[in-house]
mmCIF file of C-alpha atoms in Angstrom:
data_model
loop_
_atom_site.group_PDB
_atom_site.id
_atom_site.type_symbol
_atom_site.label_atom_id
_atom_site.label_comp_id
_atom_site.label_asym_id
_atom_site.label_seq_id
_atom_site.Cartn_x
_atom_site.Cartn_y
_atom_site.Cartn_z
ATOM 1 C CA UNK A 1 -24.096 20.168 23.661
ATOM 2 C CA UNK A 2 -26.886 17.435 23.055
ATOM 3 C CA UNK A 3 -26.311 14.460 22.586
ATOM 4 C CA UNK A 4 -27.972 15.206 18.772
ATOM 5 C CA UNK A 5 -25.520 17.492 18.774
ATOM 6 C CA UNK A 6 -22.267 15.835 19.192
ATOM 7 C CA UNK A 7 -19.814 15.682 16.276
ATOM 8 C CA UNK A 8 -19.371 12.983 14.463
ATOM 9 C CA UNK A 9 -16.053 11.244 12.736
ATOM 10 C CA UNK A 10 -15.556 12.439 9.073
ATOM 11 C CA UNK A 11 -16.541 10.218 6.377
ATOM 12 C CA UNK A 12 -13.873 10.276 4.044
ATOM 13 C CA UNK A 13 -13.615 8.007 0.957
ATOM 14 C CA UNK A 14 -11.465 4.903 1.415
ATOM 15 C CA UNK A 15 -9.472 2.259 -0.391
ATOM 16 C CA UNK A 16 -11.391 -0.639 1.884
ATOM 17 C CA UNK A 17 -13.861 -2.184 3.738
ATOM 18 C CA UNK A 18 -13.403 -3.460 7.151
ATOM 19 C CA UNK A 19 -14.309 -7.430 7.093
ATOM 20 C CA UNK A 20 -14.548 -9.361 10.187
ATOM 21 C CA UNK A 21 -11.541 -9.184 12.932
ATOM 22 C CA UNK A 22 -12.319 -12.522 14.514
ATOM 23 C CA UNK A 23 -8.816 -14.290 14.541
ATOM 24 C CA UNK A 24 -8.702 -18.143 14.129
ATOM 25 C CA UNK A 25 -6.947 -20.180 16.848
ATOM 26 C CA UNK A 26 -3.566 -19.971 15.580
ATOM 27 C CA UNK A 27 -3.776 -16.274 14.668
ATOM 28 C CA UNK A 28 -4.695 -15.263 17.545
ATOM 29 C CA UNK A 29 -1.446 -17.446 19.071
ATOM 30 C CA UNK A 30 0.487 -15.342 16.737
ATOM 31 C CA UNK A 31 -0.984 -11.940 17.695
ATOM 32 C CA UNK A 32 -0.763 -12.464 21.560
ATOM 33 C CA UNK A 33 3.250 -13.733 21.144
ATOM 34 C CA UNK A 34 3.984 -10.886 18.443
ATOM 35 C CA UNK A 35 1.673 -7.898 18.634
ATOM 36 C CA UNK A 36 3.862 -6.084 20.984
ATOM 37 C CA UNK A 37 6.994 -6.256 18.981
ATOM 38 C CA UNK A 38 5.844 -5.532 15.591
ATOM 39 C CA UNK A 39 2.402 -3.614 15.877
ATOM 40 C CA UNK A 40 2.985 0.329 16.948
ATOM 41 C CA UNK A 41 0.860 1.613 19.372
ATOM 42 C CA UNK A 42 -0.299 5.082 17.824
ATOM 43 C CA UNK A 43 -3.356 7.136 19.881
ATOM 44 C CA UNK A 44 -6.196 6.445 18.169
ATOM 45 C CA UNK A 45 -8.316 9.137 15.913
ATOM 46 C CA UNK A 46 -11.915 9.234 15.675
ATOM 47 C CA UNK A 47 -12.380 6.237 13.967
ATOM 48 C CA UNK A 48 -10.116 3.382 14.694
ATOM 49 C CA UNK A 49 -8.474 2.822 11.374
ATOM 50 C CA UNK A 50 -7.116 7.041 11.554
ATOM 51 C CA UNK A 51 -4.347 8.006 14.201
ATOM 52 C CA UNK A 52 -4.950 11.387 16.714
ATOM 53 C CA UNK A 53 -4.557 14.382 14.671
ATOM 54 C CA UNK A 54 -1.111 15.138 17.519
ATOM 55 C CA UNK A 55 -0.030 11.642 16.935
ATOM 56 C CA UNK A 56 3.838 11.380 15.011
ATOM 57 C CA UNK A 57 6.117 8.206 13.749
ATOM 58 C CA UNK A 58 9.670 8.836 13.563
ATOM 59 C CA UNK A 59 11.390 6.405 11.912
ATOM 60 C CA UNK A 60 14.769 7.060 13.395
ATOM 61 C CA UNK A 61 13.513 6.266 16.985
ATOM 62 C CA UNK A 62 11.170 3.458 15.701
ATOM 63 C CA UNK A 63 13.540 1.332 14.436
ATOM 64 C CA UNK A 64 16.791 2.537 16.164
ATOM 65 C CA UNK A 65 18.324 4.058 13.148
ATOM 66 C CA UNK A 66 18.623 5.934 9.993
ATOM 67 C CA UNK A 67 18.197 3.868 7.310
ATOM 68 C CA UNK A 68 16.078 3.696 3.818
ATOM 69 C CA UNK A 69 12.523 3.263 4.548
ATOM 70 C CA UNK A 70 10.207 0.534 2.243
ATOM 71 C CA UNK A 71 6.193 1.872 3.111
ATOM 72 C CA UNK A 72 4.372 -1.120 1.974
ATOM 73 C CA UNK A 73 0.352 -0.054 1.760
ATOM 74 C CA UNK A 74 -1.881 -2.903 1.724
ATOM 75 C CA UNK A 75 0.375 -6.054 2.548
ATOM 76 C CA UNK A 76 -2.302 -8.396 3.107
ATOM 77 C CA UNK A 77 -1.197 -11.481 4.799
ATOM 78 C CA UNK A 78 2.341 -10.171 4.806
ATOM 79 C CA UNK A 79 3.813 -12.460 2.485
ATOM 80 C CA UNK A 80 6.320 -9.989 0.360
ATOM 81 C CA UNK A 81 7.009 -7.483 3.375
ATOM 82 C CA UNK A 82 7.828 -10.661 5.938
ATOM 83 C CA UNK A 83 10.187 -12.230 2.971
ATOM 84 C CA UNK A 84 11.918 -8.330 2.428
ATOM 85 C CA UNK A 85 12.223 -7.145 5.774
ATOM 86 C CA UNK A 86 14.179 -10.599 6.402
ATOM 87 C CA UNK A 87 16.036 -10.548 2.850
ATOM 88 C CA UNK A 88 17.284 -6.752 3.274
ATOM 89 C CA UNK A 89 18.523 -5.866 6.663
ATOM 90 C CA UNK A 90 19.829 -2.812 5.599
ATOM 91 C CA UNK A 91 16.422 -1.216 4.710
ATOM 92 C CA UNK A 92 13.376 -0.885 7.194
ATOM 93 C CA UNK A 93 10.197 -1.508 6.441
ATOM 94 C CA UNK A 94 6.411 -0.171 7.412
ATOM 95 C CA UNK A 95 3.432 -1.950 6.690
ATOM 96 C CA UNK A 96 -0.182 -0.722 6.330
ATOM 97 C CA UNK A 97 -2.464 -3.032 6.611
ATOM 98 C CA UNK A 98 -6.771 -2.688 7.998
ATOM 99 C CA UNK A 99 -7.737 -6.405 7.680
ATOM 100 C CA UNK A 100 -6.855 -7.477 11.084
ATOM 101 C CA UNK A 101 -6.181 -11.303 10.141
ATOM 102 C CA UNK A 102 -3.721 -10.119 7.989
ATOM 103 C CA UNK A 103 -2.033 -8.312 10.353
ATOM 104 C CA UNK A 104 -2.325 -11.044 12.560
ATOM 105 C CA UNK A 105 -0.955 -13.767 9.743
ATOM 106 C CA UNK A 106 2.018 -11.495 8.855
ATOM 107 C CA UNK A 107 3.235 -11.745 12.244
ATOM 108 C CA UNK A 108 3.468 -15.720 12.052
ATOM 109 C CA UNK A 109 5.385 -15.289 8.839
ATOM 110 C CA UNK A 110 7.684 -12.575 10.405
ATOM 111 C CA UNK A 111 8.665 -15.220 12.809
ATOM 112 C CA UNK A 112 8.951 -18.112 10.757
ATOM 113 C CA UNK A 113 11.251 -15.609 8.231
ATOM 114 C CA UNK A 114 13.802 -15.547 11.495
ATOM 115 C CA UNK A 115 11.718 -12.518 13.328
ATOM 116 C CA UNK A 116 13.371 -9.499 11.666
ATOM 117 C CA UNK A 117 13.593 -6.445 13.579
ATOM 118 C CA UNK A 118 13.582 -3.764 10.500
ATOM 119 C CA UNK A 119 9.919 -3.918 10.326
ATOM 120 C CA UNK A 120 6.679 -2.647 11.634
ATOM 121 C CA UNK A 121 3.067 -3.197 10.781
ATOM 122 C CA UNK A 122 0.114 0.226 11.318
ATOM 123 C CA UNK A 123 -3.483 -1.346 10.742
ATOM 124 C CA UNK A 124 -3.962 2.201 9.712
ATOM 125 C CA UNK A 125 -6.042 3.564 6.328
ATOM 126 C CA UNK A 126 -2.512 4.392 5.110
ATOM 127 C CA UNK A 127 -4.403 7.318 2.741
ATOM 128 C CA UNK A 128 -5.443 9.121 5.939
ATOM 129 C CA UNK A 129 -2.485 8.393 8.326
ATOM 130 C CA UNK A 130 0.744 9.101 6.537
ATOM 131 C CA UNK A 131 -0.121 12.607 6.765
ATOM 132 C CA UNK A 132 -0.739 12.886 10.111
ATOM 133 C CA UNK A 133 2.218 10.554 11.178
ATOM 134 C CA UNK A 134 4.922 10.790 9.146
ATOM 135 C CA UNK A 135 7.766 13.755 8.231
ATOM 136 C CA UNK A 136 8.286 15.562 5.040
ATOM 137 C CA UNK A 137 10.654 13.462 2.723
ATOM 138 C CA UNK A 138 11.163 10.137 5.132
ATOM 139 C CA UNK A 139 10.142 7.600 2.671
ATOM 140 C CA UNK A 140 12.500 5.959 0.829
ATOM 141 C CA UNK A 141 10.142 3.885 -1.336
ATOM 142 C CA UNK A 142 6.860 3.376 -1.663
ATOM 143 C CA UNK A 143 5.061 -0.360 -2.742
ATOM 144 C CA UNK A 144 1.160 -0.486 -3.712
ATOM 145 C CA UNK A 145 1.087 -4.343 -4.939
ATOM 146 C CA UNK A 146 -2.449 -5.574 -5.844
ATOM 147 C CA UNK A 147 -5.109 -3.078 -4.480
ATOM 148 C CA UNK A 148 -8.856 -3.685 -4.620
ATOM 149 C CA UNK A 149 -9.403 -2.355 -8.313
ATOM 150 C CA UNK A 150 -13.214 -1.345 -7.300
ATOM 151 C CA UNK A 151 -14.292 -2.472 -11.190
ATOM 152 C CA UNK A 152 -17.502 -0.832 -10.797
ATOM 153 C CA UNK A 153 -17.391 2.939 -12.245
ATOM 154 C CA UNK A 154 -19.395 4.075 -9.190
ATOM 155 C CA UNK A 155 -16.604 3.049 -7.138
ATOM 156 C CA UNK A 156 -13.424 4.127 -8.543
ATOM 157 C CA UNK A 157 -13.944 7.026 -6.399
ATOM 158 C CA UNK A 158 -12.202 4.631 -3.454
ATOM 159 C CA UNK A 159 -9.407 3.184 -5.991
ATOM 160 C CA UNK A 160 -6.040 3.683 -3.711
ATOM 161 C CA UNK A 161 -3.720 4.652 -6.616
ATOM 162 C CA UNK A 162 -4.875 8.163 -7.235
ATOM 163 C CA UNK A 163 -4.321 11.752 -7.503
ATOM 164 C CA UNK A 164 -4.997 12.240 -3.890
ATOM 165 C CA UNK A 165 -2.620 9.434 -2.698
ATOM 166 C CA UNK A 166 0.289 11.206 -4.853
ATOM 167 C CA UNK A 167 -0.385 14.465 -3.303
ATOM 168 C CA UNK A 168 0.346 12.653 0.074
ATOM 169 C CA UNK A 169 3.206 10.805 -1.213
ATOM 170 C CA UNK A 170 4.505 13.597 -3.001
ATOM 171 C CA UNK A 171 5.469 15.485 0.430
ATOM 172 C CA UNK A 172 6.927 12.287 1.963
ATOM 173 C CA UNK A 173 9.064 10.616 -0.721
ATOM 174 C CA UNK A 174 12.057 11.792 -1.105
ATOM 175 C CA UNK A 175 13.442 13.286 -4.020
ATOM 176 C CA UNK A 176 14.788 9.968 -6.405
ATOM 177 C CA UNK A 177 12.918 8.077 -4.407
ATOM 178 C CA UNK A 178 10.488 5.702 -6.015
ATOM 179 C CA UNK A 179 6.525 4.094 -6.163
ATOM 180 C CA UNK A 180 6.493 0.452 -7.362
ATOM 181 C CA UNK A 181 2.509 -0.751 -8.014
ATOM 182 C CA UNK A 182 1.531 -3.829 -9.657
ATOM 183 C CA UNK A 183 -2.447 -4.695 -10.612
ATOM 184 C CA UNK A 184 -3.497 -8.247 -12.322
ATOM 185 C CA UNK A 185 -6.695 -6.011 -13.884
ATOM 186 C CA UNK A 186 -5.319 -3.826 -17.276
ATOM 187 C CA UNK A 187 -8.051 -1.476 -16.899
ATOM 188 C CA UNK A 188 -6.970 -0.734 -13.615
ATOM 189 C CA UNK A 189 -3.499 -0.634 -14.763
ATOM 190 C CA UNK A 190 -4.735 1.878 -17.317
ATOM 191 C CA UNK A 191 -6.204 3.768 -14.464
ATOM 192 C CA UNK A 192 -2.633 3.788 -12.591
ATOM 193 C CA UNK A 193 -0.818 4.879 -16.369
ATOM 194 C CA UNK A 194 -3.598 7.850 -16.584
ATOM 195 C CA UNK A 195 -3.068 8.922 -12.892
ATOM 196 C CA UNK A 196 0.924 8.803 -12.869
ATOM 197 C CA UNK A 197 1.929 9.782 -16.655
ATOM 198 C CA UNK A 198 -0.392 13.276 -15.973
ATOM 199 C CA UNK A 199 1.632 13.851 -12.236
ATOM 200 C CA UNK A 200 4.953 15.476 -12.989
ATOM 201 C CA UNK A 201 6.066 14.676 -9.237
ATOM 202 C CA UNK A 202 6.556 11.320 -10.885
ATOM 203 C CA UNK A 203 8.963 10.295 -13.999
ATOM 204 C CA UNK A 204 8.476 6.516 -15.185
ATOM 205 C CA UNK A 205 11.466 4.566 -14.658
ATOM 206 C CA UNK A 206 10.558 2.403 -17.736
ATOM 207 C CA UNK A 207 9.752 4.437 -20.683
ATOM 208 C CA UNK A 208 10.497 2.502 -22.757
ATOM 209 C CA UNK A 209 9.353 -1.001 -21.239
ATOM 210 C CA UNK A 210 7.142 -3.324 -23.051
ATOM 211 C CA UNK A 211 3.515 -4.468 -21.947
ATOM 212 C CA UNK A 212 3.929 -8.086 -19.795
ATOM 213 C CA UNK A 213 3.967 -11.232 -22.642
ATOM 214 C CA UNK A 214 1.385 -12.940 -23.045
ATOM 215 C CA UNK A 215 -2.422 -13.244 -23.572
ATOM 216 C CA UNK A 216 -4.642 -11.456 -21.027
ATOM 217 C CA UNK A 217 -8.232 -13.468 -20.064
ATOM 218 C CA UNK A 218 -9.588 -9.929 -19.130
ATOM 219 C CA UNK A 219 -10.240 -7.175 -21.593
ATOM 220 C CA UNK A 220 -7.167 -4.751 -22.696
ATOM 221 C CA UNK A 221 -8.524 -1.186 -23.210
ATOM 222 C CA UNK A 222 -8.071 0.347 -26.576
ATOM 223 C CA UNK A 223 -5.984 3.771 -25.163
ATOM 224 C CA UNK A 224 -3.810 1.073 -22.802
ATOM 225 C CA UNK A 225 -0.496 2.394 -23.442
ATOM 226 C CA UNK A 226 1.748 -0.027 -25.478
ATOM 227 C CA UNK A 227 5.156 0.883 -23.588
ATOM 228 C CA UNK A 228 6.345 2.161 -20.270
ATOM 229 C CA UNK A 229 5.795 -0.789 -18.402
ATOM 230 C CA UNK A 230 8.175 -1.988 -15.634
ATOM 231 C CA UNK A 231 9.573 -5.244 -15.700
ATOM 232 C CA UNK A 232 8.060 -7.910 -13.031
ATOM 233 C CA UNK A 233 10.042 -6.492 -9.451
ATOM 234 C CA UNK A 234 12.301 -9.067 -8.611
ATOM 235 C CA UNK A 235 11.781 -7.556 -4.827
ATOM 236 C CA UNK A 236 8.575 -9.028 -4.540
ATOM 237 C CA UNK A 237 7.316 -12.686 -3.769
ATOM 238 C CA UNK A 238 5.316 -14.893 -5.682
ATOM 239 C CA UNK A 239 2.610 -14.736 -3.171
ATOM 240 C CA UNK A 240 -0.690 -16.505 -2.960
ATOM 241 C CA UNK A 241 -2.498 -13.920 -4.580
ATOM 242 C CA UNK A 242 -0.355 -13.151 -7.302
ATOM 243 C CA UNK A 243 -0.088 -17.022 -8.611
ATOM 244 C CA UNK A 244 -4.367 -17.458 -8.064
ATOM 245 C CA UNK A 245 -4.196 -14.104 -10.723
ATOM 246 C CA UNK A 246 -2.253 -16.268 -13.191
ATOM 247 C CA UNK A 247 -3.777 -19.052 -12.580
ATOM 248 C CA UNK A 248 -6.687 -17.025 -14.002
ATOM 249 C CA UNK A 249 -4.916 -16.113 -16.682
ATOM 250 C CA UNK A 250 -4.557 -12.373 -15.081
ATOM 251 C CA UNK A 251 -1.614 -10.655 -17.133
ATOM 252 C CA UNK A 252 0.852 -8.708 -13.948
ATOM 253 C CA UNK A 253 1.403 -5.383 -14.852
ATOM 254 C CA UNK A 254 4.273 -3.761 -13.199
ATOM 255 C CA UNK A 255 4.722 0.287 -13.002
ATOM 256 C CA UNK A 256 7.885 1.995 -11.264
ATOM 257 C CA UNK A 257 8.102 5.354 -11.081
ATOM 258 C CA UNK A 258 10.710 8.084 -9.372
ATOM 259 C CA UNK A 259 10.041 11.147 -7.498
ATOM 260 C CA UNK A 260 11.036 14.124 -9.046
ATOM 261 C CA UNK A 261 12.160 17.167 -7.399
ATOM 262 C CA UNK A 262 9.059 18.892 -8.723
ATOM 263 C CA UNK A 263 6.489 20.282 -6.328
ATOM 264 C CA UNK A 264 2.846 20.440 -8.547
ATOM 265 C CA UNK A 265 1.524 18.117 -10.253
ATOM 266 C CA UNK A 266 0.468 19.789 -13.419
ATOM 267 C CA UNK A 267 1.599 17.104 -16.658
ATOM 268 C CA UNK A 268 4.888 16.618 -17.955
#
């Protein structure tokens, strides 16, 4: 085969973009004392942010144990995973994560939150990889806390929250298990109500749950639903990013959901 002729890695649609992985000074400190203990090393894929299709996680020899399993995708600079992994010993944790720095600043926060050991970090497209890596019903609970909202229509195509992501999680959650999310943009919150309220694999844990108080300095869509709305999870942080959204005058909108023991996803 030529050279011409080689295959190349599948472009599939993604949540992200890859910024730069140069670490600053400290970060890298933190990566070269930490990376060991809380980064898995999975064989890579054909790009470096998708495992080999043979690779496998099992949580039980991962952490040492059976116990519930929290999937954070997308925790950033690792403020709310470092602060639950530490504040819950009795759950573990897995964090997906592709921004390298992040990965990299979550570590220093694991070990100034008393280096927990029910947690480990994947800078993995989580989309693409929990497939491949993890066993039918393992996950406890699933967390999707401030994704990139992609506001332009051409782009909502790469929004995380959507059907696709619920077919994956649908095979992986257990039955009663839930998916918090949380978005500081109502149209994207929309988005989130259209996507869930039409999978029946999912049954809103707040039906009847008001919309957050408060005046929101972005736009509410006309078909927003009034109700149904979670209240703020008191299992996540204040972090950085959440208190620059208020600052804004960003309303938080909340959505918790439970797996149901159906298996398609036509509506309720």
């Amino acid at each position: 085969m030529s050279e011409d002729e080689q295959p190349r890695p599948r472009r599939d649609v993604v949540s992200f973009v890859r910024r730069g992985s140069r670490l600053s000074r400290s970060r890298q400190d933190a990566w070269d004392r930490s990376h060991d203990r809380w980064v898995l090393d999975v064989a890579p894929g054909e790009r470096d942010t998708l495992p080999a299709d043979d690779a496998r996680l099992d949580p039980v020899a991962v952490f040492g144990r059976r116990a519930p399993l929290v999937v954070e995708i997308g925790s950033g600079q690792g403020e709310n995973i470092a602060a639950a992994a530490a504040s819950h010993p009795e759950r573990d944790h897995l964090a997906f994560e592709v921004y390298v720095p992040g990965i990299a600043q979550t570590l220093d926060r694991l070990e100034r939150a008393g280096s927990p050991d029910n947690v480990r970090l994947l800078p993995l497209d989580a989309l693409h990889s929990l497939p491949i890596l993890m066993p039918p019903g393992a996950i406890d609970e699933v967390w999707v806390f401030f994704p990139d909202p992609w506001h332009k229509f051409k782009h909502h195509k790469r929004r995380l929250l959507s059907p696709p992501l619920l077919d994956v999680l649908a095979s992986l959650v257990a039955p009663g298990g839930a998916l918090r999310a949380a978005t500081d943009w109502a149209e994207y919150a929309g988005h989130m109500r259209r996507v869930l309220d039409a999978d029946a694999r999912w049954a809103t844990l707040s039906a009847d749950g008001p919309r957050p108080a408060g005046t929101a300095s972005d736009p509410l869509p006309e078909d927003l639903p009034v109700t149904g709305w979670a209240p703020r999870f008191d299992g996540r942080v204040l972090t950085s990013f959440e208190r620059k959204a208020h600052d804004a005058g960003r309303l938080v909108w909340d959505l918790a959901y439970r797996r149901t023991e159906r298996t398609d996803p036509e509506e309720h």
